[in-house]
Structures are given as structure tokens and as C-alpha cells.
Amino acid sequence: MRHRILFWMLALCLFPLTLQAQMTLPQLFQSGMVLQRGKPIPVWGKANAGEQVTITFRKKQYVTTADADGHWHINLPEQKAGGPYTMKIESASTQIELTDLLIGDVWLCSGQSNIDVTIERVYPQYTDEIDGFNNSQVRLFRVQNETNTHCTQDDIRPTSINWKPVTKQNAWSFSAVGTFLGLRMQRETGVPQGIIVNSWGGTPIEAWISADSLQLDYPLLVERTKLYQSDDYVKAQQQANQLADQRWNELLDANDPGIQQHFAELSYDDSAWQTVEQFSTDWAKKNGRGIVGSIWLRQHITIDKTHAGKPARLLLGTLFDADRTFLNGKEIGRTYYQYPPRRYDIPEGMLREGDNVITIRFINKYGIAHFIPEKPYLLAFGDDRMSQNPMPQDVLPLSTQWRHHAGADMPPCPSGDVSLQNLPTTLYNAVVHPLAPYGLAGVVWYQGESNTGNPAPYGDYLQKLMGNWRTLWNEPQLPFVIVQLANHDGRQQTGSPTPLTPQTEPTNSGWAALREQQHRVAGNDPNAALACLIDLGETVDIHPLRKKEAAERIGRCLDQLVFHKKVLLSPEVVKAEVMGSTVVLTFDQPLLSGEILCVELAGKDYRFQNAKATAEGTKLTISSDIPVPLHVRYAWKDNPLRANLRGINGLPAVPFERKL
């Protein structure tokens, strides 16, 4: 009995020790991180309530105590750029040592898929440069995607790209804009750079704003998110969607003659198949509607003795929607949605001399299967086959003629939308709130494509986001670079082929209207700047590849906004005069002289018409048949390919609409 009493007394004495938690740091705090220069450096974490925490940094110690909830926070004094340094964080329960820390500038790059676009995607544009990536002064951090419909979180999920130095391998799956921006700013400033990328493709701006910021003016948005605060409902719906998708694919394969009859095999006789034109969509329709299900296309290619057996890369442009692609009966690649370029590598020994066959199995759950025009469709050989321009002798262009056979007709795949990342506040809760108050030099906001269907409230949303984040970081003047949407043919409906005829007449444009919202917000905020990309887009690709050029323009904005350099950005109107039927606009810099296209005027009826315009010096002179012009606009189209107004620095003028 006595031994039993002693056992329990000892157990009770040890019990508090078993409850003692390890001190923890947020995921942002890891070896290799970059800390912001010139500002107090916030460091925070969790420990046991009342536990003392000591930070040792650059031979000085800083002490605090965890509060009743276990939270602790220390602001280290501001530091000059430098490093590498070591930081030790110690408590009674834990000792943490962070090494290889740099002091420099930290940029938060956020938004949707054009921030997401990786170095791998743009590699053919900048092959030699990317091959030579090796800069330990630029560190990359990728916030892992996560949502929260209920509340704000204290931390983000672990990530695989956690303050990695820039090498080809480390940057391969990292944001191209972020990587090129970091390299550019390090080259210009000579100090270390930290790039935090926090983006999610297809997300609307509302997802990135707090509930408090939306509640007053947009209460129904906040209520919409509350509908998904039942974890049981969300889990059940996601499982149902997964099962529906699985069952749909099982039935597709079971009913597809191409699976049973081995359409992909080289030995298969396709001589009776219909020949179709690649960029026609007749082969993808039935009774005037897009075929839901599968469609098979085959193309025979002849390989000469020189290239037989050599490794190669097959470029199939961009396809709608999903595909599985085969060479001589063996699968060489598959893609599950429309946007990624099809770059399928063919291993050594697979291509035979003489006849070979490429087979594409299109899989569509909606819309019309099609090839995207203006993209490369070819077979490339040689050491430079990964580049944008392989040697001509190593390129075999594909024919636009394909042999066609129907696959399986299917009903639409049932689904319920539980894309939580598209709901208001869910990304703010999960991946924005936990980042503050990590020290930043500024924010790059590149988003808007998902809001072009309803651009009217975008300016208000953007102002709320900027104010919301500045409050969160407790920095009322936190700099923002707003990246204006690039040109793109927004008439392209998901699942439908892209129209190729450029717009020349005045038209309403959701893309132009959203650009103007971005333009006005930037113009009315002394701590914001606009990076104009109106000439860097692509008609048929919502993800243009010239990300280095985009990063350069963002960098110029930061030069002016953050470092107060005298840098000319894209030309802006500073004055408007009406003289009878003529309008004279004065810009903030000299313009390239000549005839200017894509200029429109309107009278009191607000019906725009094309106008004649000439640039000379800092002035743009505009005339039309409208006796009393009251409105002027420039480049007011989704995809204003003819827009040619530029400053003497070569940068395009910002698209605009202005009341006279």
C-alpha cells in the first residue's frame, strides 16, 4: 500500500512536466530566411503560459514572457542589410537555432495563377538564363495552399520551398514572376532578397479579404462563406464529387472503343478514319453541340535515320480540356486541364526510323474539345529541344491534318461546387493572417482575371484588401504594386474555341473595365503603383509567358515607390483639354511620335467611336465627328493588339477611360 501511495505521489509531481509543451515558431521562421532591413524585426511564437523566452541575435539578448494563452512576441531593433547570421531562441522547454539568416528586403507576391506560373512553365523563353541560376542572396518561400471557412489561423502549413536560394532546381516549381523579381531587385540594390509567394490560381479577390472588412458593405458575401462552415457537409460533398468523377471515368473507359480496340497502337489500321483539320471543331461536335466524353485523333510521322532513336520533345500547344497522349502505343504524357502547355518528353530509343504514330485521346467533361491556335505543334530534337527556338534541322512540324475517330459519348459529370478557395475570406483566414507581422518591404498584387465577369465592385474590393492588409501588418503606408491585367482575348469562353478576329470597333469589355479599376485605385493611393502589362499578354493564353519582362516592370514600380528613384513608368494622362471637337491630352512624359490607334471618343450619349489620334511631345491630339466630346478612352478592349501609344522609355501607356 505504501509503495502504491509513493507511486501516485511521484506521478503527480511529474504530471506538470508531461504537460509542458515545446516552444514553437511560425513556419516562416526557418534557417535561411531573409529578415526585413530598416525596420524593427518581429519574432513571435508559442510557449507555455508564463514561460520566459530569450532570443540571442548578433551577440545581444532579448527577453520576453509568454502570455496567459502561451503567445510571445519580441521586436528586435532594426538592422542594416547583411549576413549570414545565427539566431537562438531559448526557453525552459526548448532550444532552437536558426542559421544562415540574411537581412535585406522581403516582398510578398500574392494573387492568382499568373503569380503561380512557374519557372518550369516559362523555361523555353529563358533557357540559358535559367540554366545559370545560382544566387544564394535571393531566397524563395512558397506558402502552402490552405483554406479556412471558420476563423483566422495562427500559422500556415509546412512547405517544401522554405527559404531556398535561387538555383534552377529550387526555382523550377516556384513562381517565375517572384524569382525574376528577386533576382532583379538583388541586382539593383545589392542586398539580399526574400520572396514570399502566396497565390492560388482562379481565386477571386474576395477570398483574400477579411470578414470584418467585407461585413459592412457586403454582408451576403460573408454569409455565403458561413454556408460552408459545416465540416461534415463539405467532407460529404467532396467525397460525393470524388466518387462521381471516379464513376464517370470508369464508365468512360468501359464504353470507349479506343480502349477495347487499342487505337493508340502503331499496328492499328486507321486507314478508314476520317481526316479532319486541326483547328476546325467540327470533329468535336455532335448535333451542333460539343461532345462530352472522349475523342481520338492520330497522326503518322516519318522519322529519318538521323533522328531515329534520339530523345525528343513533343509540343502539342495547349489543348482543351484533358488529354492522354501516346507514341506508338505507349503513353508519353497526360494533362488534366486546359492551361498547361503540352510538352511531352520522348525517351531515347522510342522513335523508330520510318513510320511512327502520335495518338491523342481528348477527354472532355464539358465544352468543345479543341487545339489552341498560335501555339507550337512540333517534334523537337537536339540538345536545345527544351528551348523556345531549337535548331531548324532538329524540328519536325506536325501536320494540321489528323485522322479522327469517335470515342465514348457521356453525360455531364455531376458535381457540387466546394471550391473553398473561391469563397470570401477563406484565404485571408488561412494564409494571409498567419503571415503578419513578418517584416515586409512591400506587396505585389497580381490578380483580377477571376473578377472580370463583374468588374464594377473590384476597385472597392481592392481598396479594402490594401487597407485590410496594412492594418493587419500595422503599417498604414505599406507599399503595394498592383499588376494590371495583361491583354488577353476574354471572349474565349471556357470550353469553346478562341475567336481569332481582333476587335477593332468600340465594345464593352470586362477586362478593360477591371483594368480601369486597378488604374484608379493605384492613382488614388500615394503608396501604390501600377505595373502596366498591356503588351505582354497573349491572345489565346490567360497565362502569358513573358514573366521576366513583367518582373522588370514591377521592379521599376518598386524603384519609384519604395526607393524613391526618379524612374519613368508607363505614360499617364495629367491634363485634358477640349477645343471644339478636338481633345488634347497631356501626359507625364514625352511620347513616341506618330499615329496612335485604339483611341475612342464619346459624346453625352456615351456611345464611343474610333477617333484619329497623333502623339507628339507630351501631347496626344484626338479628333472625331463628335461635335462635343465628353469621354475619351484608350485600349478599351480585352485584347487591344493595335494599341501603340508608348513613352520615350518604350513602356506602353496605361489603358484608361476619362471624363472630359
XYZ file of C-alpha atoms in Angstrom:
660
model
C 0.000 0.000 0.000
C 2.816 2.355 0.932
C 4.568 1.709 -2.395
C 1.351 2.453 -4.258
C 0.970 5.800 -2.442
C 4.569 6.737 -3.224
C 3.979 5.826 -6.899
C 0.991 8.146 -7.204
C 2.759 10.964 -5.354
C 5.663 10.692 -7.768
C 3.280 10.572 -10.722
C 1.515 13.722 -9.533
C 4.843 15.511 -9.179
C 5.855 14.563 -12.710
C 2.421 15.303 -14.221
C 3.084 19.030 -14.914
C 6.254 18.103 -16.765
C 4.330 15.852 -19.108
C 2.004 18.758 -19.946
C 4.836 21.160 -20.671
C 4.682 21.984 -24.379
C 7.596 22.597 -26.657
C 8.141 26.221 -27.659
C 7.280 26.679 -31.342
C 7.925 29.226 -34.081
C 5.713 30.011 -37.092
C 6.560 28.199 -40.318
C 8.065 31.417 -41.727
C 10.887 31.263 -39.174
C 13.417 28.793 -40.511
C 17.098 28.638 -41.284
C 17.927 30.525 -44.461
C 15.207 33.137 -44.012
C 15.501 36.781 -45.016
C 14.547 39.435 -42.454
C 13.494 42.936 -43.426
C 16.136 45.633 -43.093
C 15.494 49.124 -41.776
C 12.512 48.205 -39.590
C 12.048 46.561 -36.203
C 12.132 42.787 -36.763
C 9.142 40.985 -35.240
C 9.777 37.476 -33.922
C 6.950 35.537 -32.290
C 5.744 32.088 -31.349
C 4.120 29.940 -28.687
C 5.354 28.556 -25.375
C 3.928 27.575 -22.024
C 1.985 30.340 -20.303
C 4.355 32.471 -18.261
C 7.447 30.840 -19.761
C 10.432 33.093 -20.371
C 11.769 33.251 -23.927
C 15.232 34.564 -24.762
C 16.458 35.480 -28.251
C 20.179 35.808 -28.906
C 20.988 37.653 -32.128
C 24.244 39.305 -33.150
C 25.694 38.988 -29.612
C 22.723 40.642 -27.932
C 19.927 39.103 -25.896
C 16.236 39.988 -25.871
C 13.846 38.564 -23.276
C 10.050 38.278 -23.032
C 7.453 36.123 -21.305
C 4.626 34.124 -22.894
C 1.182 35.467 -22.008
C -1.676 33.515 -20.445
C -2.506 31.976 -23.844
C 1.098 30.991 -24.479
C 1.802 33.660 -27.110
C 5.042 35.619 -27.049
C 6.419 38.387 -29.277
C 9.695 40.318 -29.432
C 10.593 43.184 -31.764
C 14.315 43.129 -32.465
C 15.835 46.529 -33.293
C 16.083 47.430 -36.958
C 19.162 46.160 -38.770
C 21.195 47.061 -41.826
C 21.456 44.632 -44.726
C 23.931 41.821 -44.193
C 24.513 38.293 -43.015
C 24.653 35.382 -42.750
C 23.727 35.412 -39.068
C 22.576 32.929 -36.441
C 19.596 33.381 -34.125
C 18.999 31.342 -30.975
C 15.569 31.180 -29.340
C 15.523 29.508 -25.930
C 13.009 28.684 -23.235
C 12.930 26.260 -20.322
C 11.450 23.615 -22.593
C 13.135 24.232 -25.945
C 16.244 25.475 -27.694
C 16.036 26.472 -31.360
C 18.917 27.654 -33.525
C 18.284 29.282 -36.896
C 21.307 29.643 -39.160
C 22.246 31.332 -42.439
C 19.909 34.292 -41.845
C 20.148 37.315 -44.128
C 18.981 40.896 -43.635
C 17.623 42.560 -46.760
C 14.284 43.231 -48.465
C 11.270 40.937 -48.281
C 8.457 41.070 -50.851
C 5.087 39.362 -50.568
C 3.801 38.341 -54.016
C 0.155 37.388 -53.942
C -2.811 36.842 -56.249
C -3.925 34.107 -58.603
C -2.489 31.946 -61.370
C -0.215 34.459 -63.075
C 1.766 34.611 -59.846
C 1.567 30.800 -59.724
C 3.099 30.294 -63.206
C 6.367 28.507 -62.534
C 9.902 28.743 -63.868
C 9.314 25.330 -65.464
C 6.433 26.803 -67.497
C 8.482 29.721 -68.851
C 11.747 27.792 -69.231
C 11.704 27.774 -73.063
C 11.599 31.593 -73.023
C 14.759 31.985 -70.911
C 16.619 28.681 -71.252
C 20.197 29.906 -70.904
C 19.413 32.270 -68.032
C 17.508 29.678 -66.037
C 20.216 27.081 -66.652
C 22.626 29.508 -64.977
C 20.539 30.282 -61.880
C 22.826 30.381 -58.831
C 22.221 33.206 -56.379
C 22.306 32.477 -52.659
C 21.410 36.108 -51.890
C 17.845 35.561 -53.146
C 15.701 33.213 -51.050
C 12.336 31.729 -52.031
C 9.422 30.825 -49.758
C 6.154 29.309 -51.028
C 3.074 29.490 -48.802
C 1.237 26.175 -48.961
C -2.369 26.474 -50.151
C -4.989 26.109 -47.434
C -8.487 27.419 -46.665
C -10.427 28.141 -43.501
C -14.144 28.959 -43.546
C -14.402 29.330 -39.756
C -11.753 31.660 -38.361
C -8.294 33.149 -38.727
C -5.324 30.835 -38.183
C -2.120 31.402 -36.250
C 0.129 29.599 -38.703
C 0.416 28.174 -42.190
C 1.148 24.595 -43.237
C 4.708 23.306 -43.734
C 6.048 23.887 -47.221
C 8.754 22.308 -49.355
C 10.093 25.633 -50.676
C 11.172 27.246 -47.422
C 13.729 30.000 -47.951
C 15.599 28.127 -50.658
C 18.358 30.011 -52.530
C 17.796 30.533 -56.230
C 19.086 27.635 -58.274
C 17.451 26.050 -61.278
C 16.307 23.111 -59.164
C 14.928 25.211 -56.298
C 13.148 27.684 -58.591
C 11.787 25.086 -61.030
C 8.387 24.828 -59.340
C 8.424 28.357 -57.902
C 6.753 31.492 -59.232
C 8.505 32.863 -62.326
C 7.465 36.445 -61.540
C 8.704 36.039 -57.967
C 12.029 34.515 -58.992
C 12.817 37.090 -61.660
C 11.728 39.921 -59.353
C 14.045 38.714 -56.584
C 16.994 38.435 -58.943
C 16.257 41.835 -60.434
C 15.943 43.604 -57.079
C 19.101 41.948 -55.727
C 20.993 43.091 -58.794
C 19.673 46.653 -58.447
C 20.030 47.061 -54.661
C 22.972 44.799 -53.910
C 21.257 43.470 -50.781
C 19.656 40.066 -50.026
C 16.103 39.497 -51.207
C 13.348 37.336 -49.772
C 10.391 36.413 -51.958
C 7.263 35.071 -50.258
C 4.759 33.757 -52.802
C 1.194 33.354 -51.569
C -1.138 32.709 -54.511
C -3.857 30.377 -55.726
C -4.985 30.042 -59.328
C -8.535 31.027 -60.202
C -9.299 32.734 -56.900
C -11.349 35.960 -56.723
C -10.164 38.943 -54.719
C -12.916 38.457 -52.108
C -11.206 35.285 -50.862
C -8.191 37.352 -49.784
C -10.099 39.928 -47.680
C -11.089 39.577 -44.026
C -14.697 39.102 -42.937
C -14.531 42.317 -40.895
C -13.562 44.303 -43.994
C -16.418 42.844 -46.072
C -19.156 42.657 -43.438
C -20.407 46.247 -43.549
C -20.759 46.701 -47.320
C -21.031 43.088 -48.491
C -22.726 41.107 -45.709
C -24.100 38.482 -48.106
C -20.561 37.565 -49.141
C -19.710 36.752 -45.554
C -22.959 34.801 -45.143
C -22.103 32.782 -48.243
C -18.954 31.501 -46.580
C -20.897 30.582 -43.448
C -22.872 28.083 -45.525
C -19.673 26.048 -45.764
C -18.781 26.110 -42.083
C -20.168 22.613 -41.661
C -17.132 20.355 -41.984
C -19.400 17.328 -42.306
C -21.225 18.871 -45.260
C -18.013 19.884 -47.032
C -16.432 16.471 -46.487
C -19.555 14.658 -47.716
C -19.790 16.854 -50.822
C -16.102 16.410 -51.634
C -16.402 12.649 -51.265
C -19.502 12.642 -53.469
C -17.685 14.635 -56.142
C -14.706 12.295 -55.971
C -16.922 9.226 -56.307
C -18.866 10.810 -59.169
C -15.637 11.631 -61.001
C -14.307 8.124 -60.413
C -17.517 6.510 -61.651
C -17.662 8.795 -64.697
C -14.137 7.803 -65.711
C -14.881 4.105 -65.161
C -17.895 4.307 -67.488
C -15.905 6.360 -69.999
C -13.218 3.691 -70.235
C -15.754 0.859 -70.323
C -17.658 2.449 -73.239
C -14.690 3.747 -75.212
C -13.974 1.712 -78.358
C -10.471 3.146 -78.429
C -9.618 1.302 -75.222
C -11.022 -2.028 -76.381
C -9.651 -1.797 -79.931
C -6.252 -0.308 -78.983
C -6.497 2.855 -81.091
C -3.115 4.052 -79.830
C -1.083 1.104 -81.160
C 1.197 1.673 -84.149
C -0.115 -1.545 -85.705
C -3.738 -0.375 -85.574
C -5.168 0.213 -89.071
C -6.602 3.742 -89.146
C -6.909 3.989 -92.934
C -10.696 4.164 -92.720
C -10.679 7.022 -90.209
C -11.923 10.424 -91.308
C -9.282 13.105 -91.904
C -10.014 16.381 -90.099
C -8.470 19.836 -89.860
C -6.778 20.516 -86.535
C -8.243 23.972 -85.933
C -11.730 23.125 -87.069
C -14.055 21.975 -84.327
C -16.493 20.021 -86.456
C -14.817 16.798 -85.331
C -15.531 17.730 -81.692
C -19.264 18.281 -82.111
C -22.352 16.136 -82.435
C -25.696 17.603 -83.439
C -24.141 21.052 -83.138
C -23.013 20.579 -79.527
C -19.644 19.786 -78.046
C -19.063 16.093 -77.412
C -18.855 15.195 -73.742
C -16.711 12.106 -73.381
C -13.687 11.081 -75.455
C -12.394 11.700 -78.981
C -9.400 10.056 -80.663
C -7.001 11.704 -83.135
C -3.993 10.093 -84.806
C -1.164 11.474 -86.913
C 1.571 9.482 -88.658
C 5.068 10.978 -88.729
C 8.109 9.766 -90.626
C 11.427 9.817 -88.774
C 14.643 9.825 -90.777
C 17.717 7.794 -89.941
C 19.483 10.797 -88.380
C 16.820 11.290 -85.710
C 15.627 7.728 -85.214
C 16.142 6.548 -81.649
C 17.101 10.014 -80.416
C 15.367 11.621 -77.422
C 12.850 14.260 -78.447
C 10.180 16.580 -77.106
C 6.644 16.678 -78.484
C 4.973 20.088 -78.326
C 1.196 19.965 -78.604
C 0.472 23.597 -77.871
C -2.413 23.833 -75.457
C -5.472 21.612 -75.624
C -8.977 21.755 -74.269
C -9.577 20.115 -71.930
C -7.806 16.947 -70.710
C -5.697 14.607 -72.808
C -3.724 11.397 -72.781
C -1.093 11.307 -75.495
C 0.638 8.216 -76.894
C 3.552 7.485 -79.207
C 3.493 4.121 -80.948
C 1.063 2.811 -78.353
C 2.942 3.964 -75.244
C 1.687 6.854 -73.162
C 4.158 9.755 -73.107
C 2.080 12.301 -71.201
C -1.245 13.322 -69.797
C -2.691 16.639 -68.616
C -5.887 17.053 -66.648
C -6.997 20.568 -67.629
C -6.624 23.096 -70.398
C -3.986 25.620 -69.322
C -0.609 23.840 -69.093
C 1.358 23.681 -72.360
C 1.726 20.116 -73.571
C 5.451 19.405 -73.566
C 5.875 15.659 -73.593
C 9.362 14.162 -73.486
C 10.115 11.123 -75.635
C 12.892 8.926 -74.235
C 15.812 7.622 -76.224
C 15.047 4.595 -78.395
C 11.305 5.168 -78.637
C 11.154 6.811 -82.075
C 11.833 4.335 -84.859
C 13.083 5.013 -88.355
C 10.195 5.352 -90.771
C 6.538 5.348 -89.689
C 5.512 6.401 -86.160
C 2.127 7.459 -84.859
C 1.060 10.106 -82.351
C -2.331 9.457 -80.768
C -4.280 11.945 -78.680
C -7.225 10.900 -76.584
C -9.197 14.040 -75.763
C -11.338 13.791 -72.622
C -13.991 16.446 -72.150
C -16.487 16.802 -69.336
C -17.979 19.962 -70.837
C -17.452 22.377 -73.730
C -15.863 21.624 -77.092
C -12.562 19.790 -77.471
C -10.062 21.816 -79.473
C -6.463 22.743 -80.168
C -5.441 26.272 -79.161
C -4.097 28.199 -82.184
C -0.956 30.338 -82.175
C 0.887 27.683 -80.163
C 3.753 25.392 -81.288
C 2.848 21.934 -82.623
C 6.064 20.113 -83.455
C 8.607 17.455 -82.604
C 11.970 18.839 -81.449
C 15.307 17.024 -81.273
C 18.797 18.040 -80.207
C 20.337 19.454 -77.061
C 18.284 22.674 -77.356
C 14.934 20.933 -77.768
C 13.778 22.412 -74.452
C 14.319 25.982 -75.664
C 11.926 28.322 -77.414
C 13.837 28.087 -80.696
C 15.520 24.740 -81.374
C 17.721 24.483 -84.447
C 15.654 24.289 -87.676
C 17.244 20.991 -88.715
C 16.051 19.467 -85.447
C 12.403 20.489 -85.806
C 9.689 18.372 -87.390
C 6.465 20.429 -87.655
C 3.275 18.462 -87.193
C 0.626 18.483 -89.876
C -2.685 20.187 -89.185
C -4.397 17.110 -90.639
C -5.378 14.380 -88.187
C -7.234 11.101 -88.548
C -10.322 11.112 -86.364
C -12.495 8.520 -84.646
C -15.274 8.957 -82.123
C -14.735 7.686 -78.614
C -17.431 7.395 -75.964
C -20.385 9.752 -75.596
C -21.032 10.508 -71.949
C -23.489 12.518 -69.853
C -22.036 15.506 -67.966
C -20.184 14.534 -64.825
C -22.272 15.556 -61.788
C -20.558 17.779 -59.267
C -21.255 20.246 -56.493
C -19.026 23.265 -56.080
C -16.964 23.032 -52.906
C -14.037 25.104 -54.125
C -13.478 26.671 -50.727
C -10.610 28.792 -52.038
C -13.107 30.786 -54.095
C -15.276 31.746 -51.120
C -14.926 35.147 -49.458
C -12.395 35.398 -46.583
C -11.213 31.769 -46.729
C -7.693 32.571 -47.931
C -7.336 35.594 -45.696
C -8.135 33.354 -42.727
C -5.763 30.541 -43.661
C -2.785 32.037 -45.485
C -2.742 35.830 -45.032
C -3.490 36.370 -41.349
C -0.765 33.920 -40.186
C 1.966 35.785 -42.101
C 1.649 39.036 -40.154
C 3.532 40.810 -38.775
C 6.552 39.301 -40.591
C 8.575 42.278 -41.838
C 7.957 43.289 -45.455
C 9.322 45.911 -47.829
C 6.159 45.771 -49.910
C 3.430 43.727 -51.583
C 2.939 42.743 -55.229
C -0.736 42.085 -56.025
C -1.289 40.271 -59.355
C -4.929 39.203 -59.588
C -8.170 40.086 -61.313
C -8.852 37.586 -64.093
C -11.444 35.833 -61.930
C -13.299 39.109 -61.338
C -13.636 40.266 -64.950
C -17.188 38.919 -65.130
C -18.270 41.584 -62.615
C -15.633 44.342 -62.593
C -17.764 47.126 -61.068
C -17.012 46.427 -57.375
C -13.388 45.458 -57.949
C -11.958 48.857 -57.093
C -13.759 48.854 -53.753
C -12.609 45.301 -53.056
C -9.021 46.252 -53.876
C -9.100 49.279 -51.586
C -10.492 47.107 -48.803
C -7.788 44.484 -49.343
C -4.991 47.036 -49.213
C -6.414 48.713 -46.119
C -7.111 45.339 -44.531
C -3.546 44.084 -45.032
C -1.988 47.380 -43.938
C -3.999 47.195 -40.719
C -3.001 43.576 -40.209
C 0.689 44.454 -40.556
C 0.177 47.701 -38.629
C 1.822 49.589 -41.489
C -0.532 52.272 -42.869
C 1.909 53.073 -45.660
C 2.792 49.502 -46.683
C 3.669 49.794 -50.408
C 1.568 47.915 -52.973
C 2.386 47.312 -56.632
C -0.822 46.494 -58.483
C -0.121 44.465 -61.604
C -2.636 45.473 -64.256
C -4.175 42.667 -66.285
C -2.312 41.892 -69.485
C -4.042 41.738 -72.853
C -5.971 38.528 -73.471
C -8.966 37.630 -75.596
C -11.533 37.387 -72.834
C -14.193 36.500 -75.400
C -12.792 32.991 -75.133
C -15.460 31.048 -73.310
C -14.282 28.088 -71.288
C -14.740 25.040 -73.425
C -15.141 26.954 -76.687
C -12.519 27.667 -79.341
C -10.919 31.081 -79.187
C -12.065 33.607 -81.800
C -9.099 34.869 -83.794
C -10.531 38.050 -85.332
C -9.109 41.039 -83.424
C -11.655 43.537 -82.155
C -11.418 46.859 -83.976
C -14.720 48.570 -83.171
C -15.611 50.074 -79.773
C -17.049 47.472 -77.442
C -17.799 46.847 -73.806
C -15.046 44.910 -72.074
C -14.990 43.389 -68.611
C -11.207 43.121 -68.842
C -10.810 46.804 -69.737
C -13.245 47.848 -67.014
C -11.296 45.882 -64.407
C -8.006 47.362 -65.630
C -9.516 50.796 -65.112
C -10.496 49.880 -61.556
C -6.893 48.840 -60.910
C -5.677 52.050 -62.551
C -7.870 54.314 -60.421
C -7.073 52.611 -57.132
C -3.333 52.890 -57.801
C -3.680 56.513 -58.893
C -5.568 57.498 -55.742
C -3.171 55.832 -53.310
C 0.186 57.538 -52.676
C 1.649 54.233 -51.501
C 0.628 52.234 -54.566
C 1.935 51.984 -58.115
C 0.598 50.333 -61.265
C 2.635 47.920 -63.402
C 1.158 48.012 -66.905
C 1.408 44.747 -68.891
C -0.963 45.599 -71.742
C 1.594 44.492 -74.350
C 2.926 41.385 -72.575
C -0.176 39.183 -72.800
C -1.239 36.522 -75.268
C -4.466 36.372 -77.258
C -5.060 32.697 -76.594
C -3.339 32.122 -73.261
C -4.530 33.624 -69.998
C -1.054 32.820 -68.640
C 1.398 34.802 -70.787
C 4.964 33.572 -70.572
C 7.000 36.814 -70.594
C 7.327 36.829 -66.832
C 10.823 38.284 -66.725
C 9.591 41.386 -68.531
C 6.621 41.563 -66.130
C 9.003 41.342 -63.160
C 11.128 44.138 -64.621
C 8.105 46.454 -64.745
C 7.117 45.528 -61.212
C 10.700 46.242 -60.181
C 10.587 49.704 -61.783
C 7.470 50.439 -59.739
C 9.322 49.401 -56.582
C 12.291 51.567 -57.573
C 9.985 54.571 -57.625
C 7.572 53.668 -54.830
C 9.908 52.201 -52.207
C 13.333 53.593 -53.067
C 12.129 56.959 -54.461
C 14.202 56.750 -57.601
C 13.371 59.085 -60.493
C 12.074 56.353 -62.760
C 9.574 56.817 -65.576
C 6.795 54.245 -65.535
C 4.072 53.793 -68.160
C 2.770 57.138 -69.503
C -0.223 58.624 -67.670
C -2.597 61.459 -68.557
C -2.115 64.523 -66.341
C -4.298 67.050 -68.188
C -7.202 67.051 -70.661
C -8.388 69.946 -72.810
C -11.394 70.133 -75.146
C -11.226 72.591 -78.035
C -14.390 72.230 -80.067
C -14.406 68.708 -81.449
C -10.713 68.196 -80.682
C -9.315 66.757 -77.470
C -5.723 67.293 -76.347
C -4.332 65.057 -73.614
C -1.079 65.919 -71.863
C 1.000 63.056 -70.446
C 3.547 62.935 -67.665
C 6.408 62.252 -70.089
C 7.325 62.600 -73.760
C 5.665 60.105 -76.093
C 6.894 58.272 -79.149
C 5.545 60.349 -82.033
C 3.140 59.131 -84.679
C -0.399 57.980 -85.391
C -1.992 56.306 -82.378
C -4.629 53.592 -82.638
C -7.256 52.269 -80.210
C -8.388 55.761 -79.155
C -12.142 56.368 -78.790
C -14.353 59.386 -78.056
C -17.985 59.671 -76.957
C -20.489 62.480 -76.508
C -23.273 62.828 -73.988
C -24.917 59.640 -75.300
C -21.854 57.687 -74.108
C -21.624 55.904 -77.466
C -17.949 55.578 -78.279
C -16.490 55.684 -81.760
C -12.978 55.305 -83.088
C -11.067 58.564 -83.272
C -7.969 59.801 -85.071
C -5.066 60.498 -82.752
C -1.497 61.733 -83.122
C 1.229 61.803 -80.489
C 3.920 64.480 -80.421
C 5.987 65.562 -77.453
C 3.921 65.085 -74.324
C 0.590 65.585 -76.094
C -1.925 63.320 -77.759
C -4.259 65.192 -80.135
C -7.573 63.445 -80.832
C -10.315 64.287 -83.320
C -13.585 62.728 -84.494
C -17.016 63.596 -85.874
C -18.403 64.081 -82.369
C -19.134 67.836 -82.022
C -18.795 67.931 -78.227
C -16.674 65.043 -76.924
C -17.259 64.301 -73.248
C -15.463 60.974 -72.760
C -12.182 59.538 -74.028
C -10.709 56.094 -73.641
C -7.684 54.197 -74.890
C -7.006 50.473 -75.398
C -10.533 49.692 -74.185
C -10.664 46.078 -75.284
C -9.951 42.705 -73.775
C -7.069 42.274 -76.172
C -6.069 45.626 -77.740
C -3.398 44.280 -80.070
C -3.277 47.512 -82.103
C -2.646 49.738 -79.078
C 0.619 51.556 -79.817
C 0.915 54.563 -77.505
C 4.293 54.466 -75.750
C 6.575 56.733 -73.801
C 10.096 57.506 -74.891
C 11.198 54.885 -72.362
C 9.461 52.297 -74.555
C 6.827 51.387 -71.976
C 3.193 51.208 -73.105
C 0.734 53.849 -71.940
C -1.735 52.738 -69.296
C -5.184 51.925 -70.764
C -7.707 54.428 -69.431
C -11.150 55.956 -69.588
C -11.558 59.632 -68.683
C -14.452 62.031 -68.454
C -13.631 65.328 -70.170
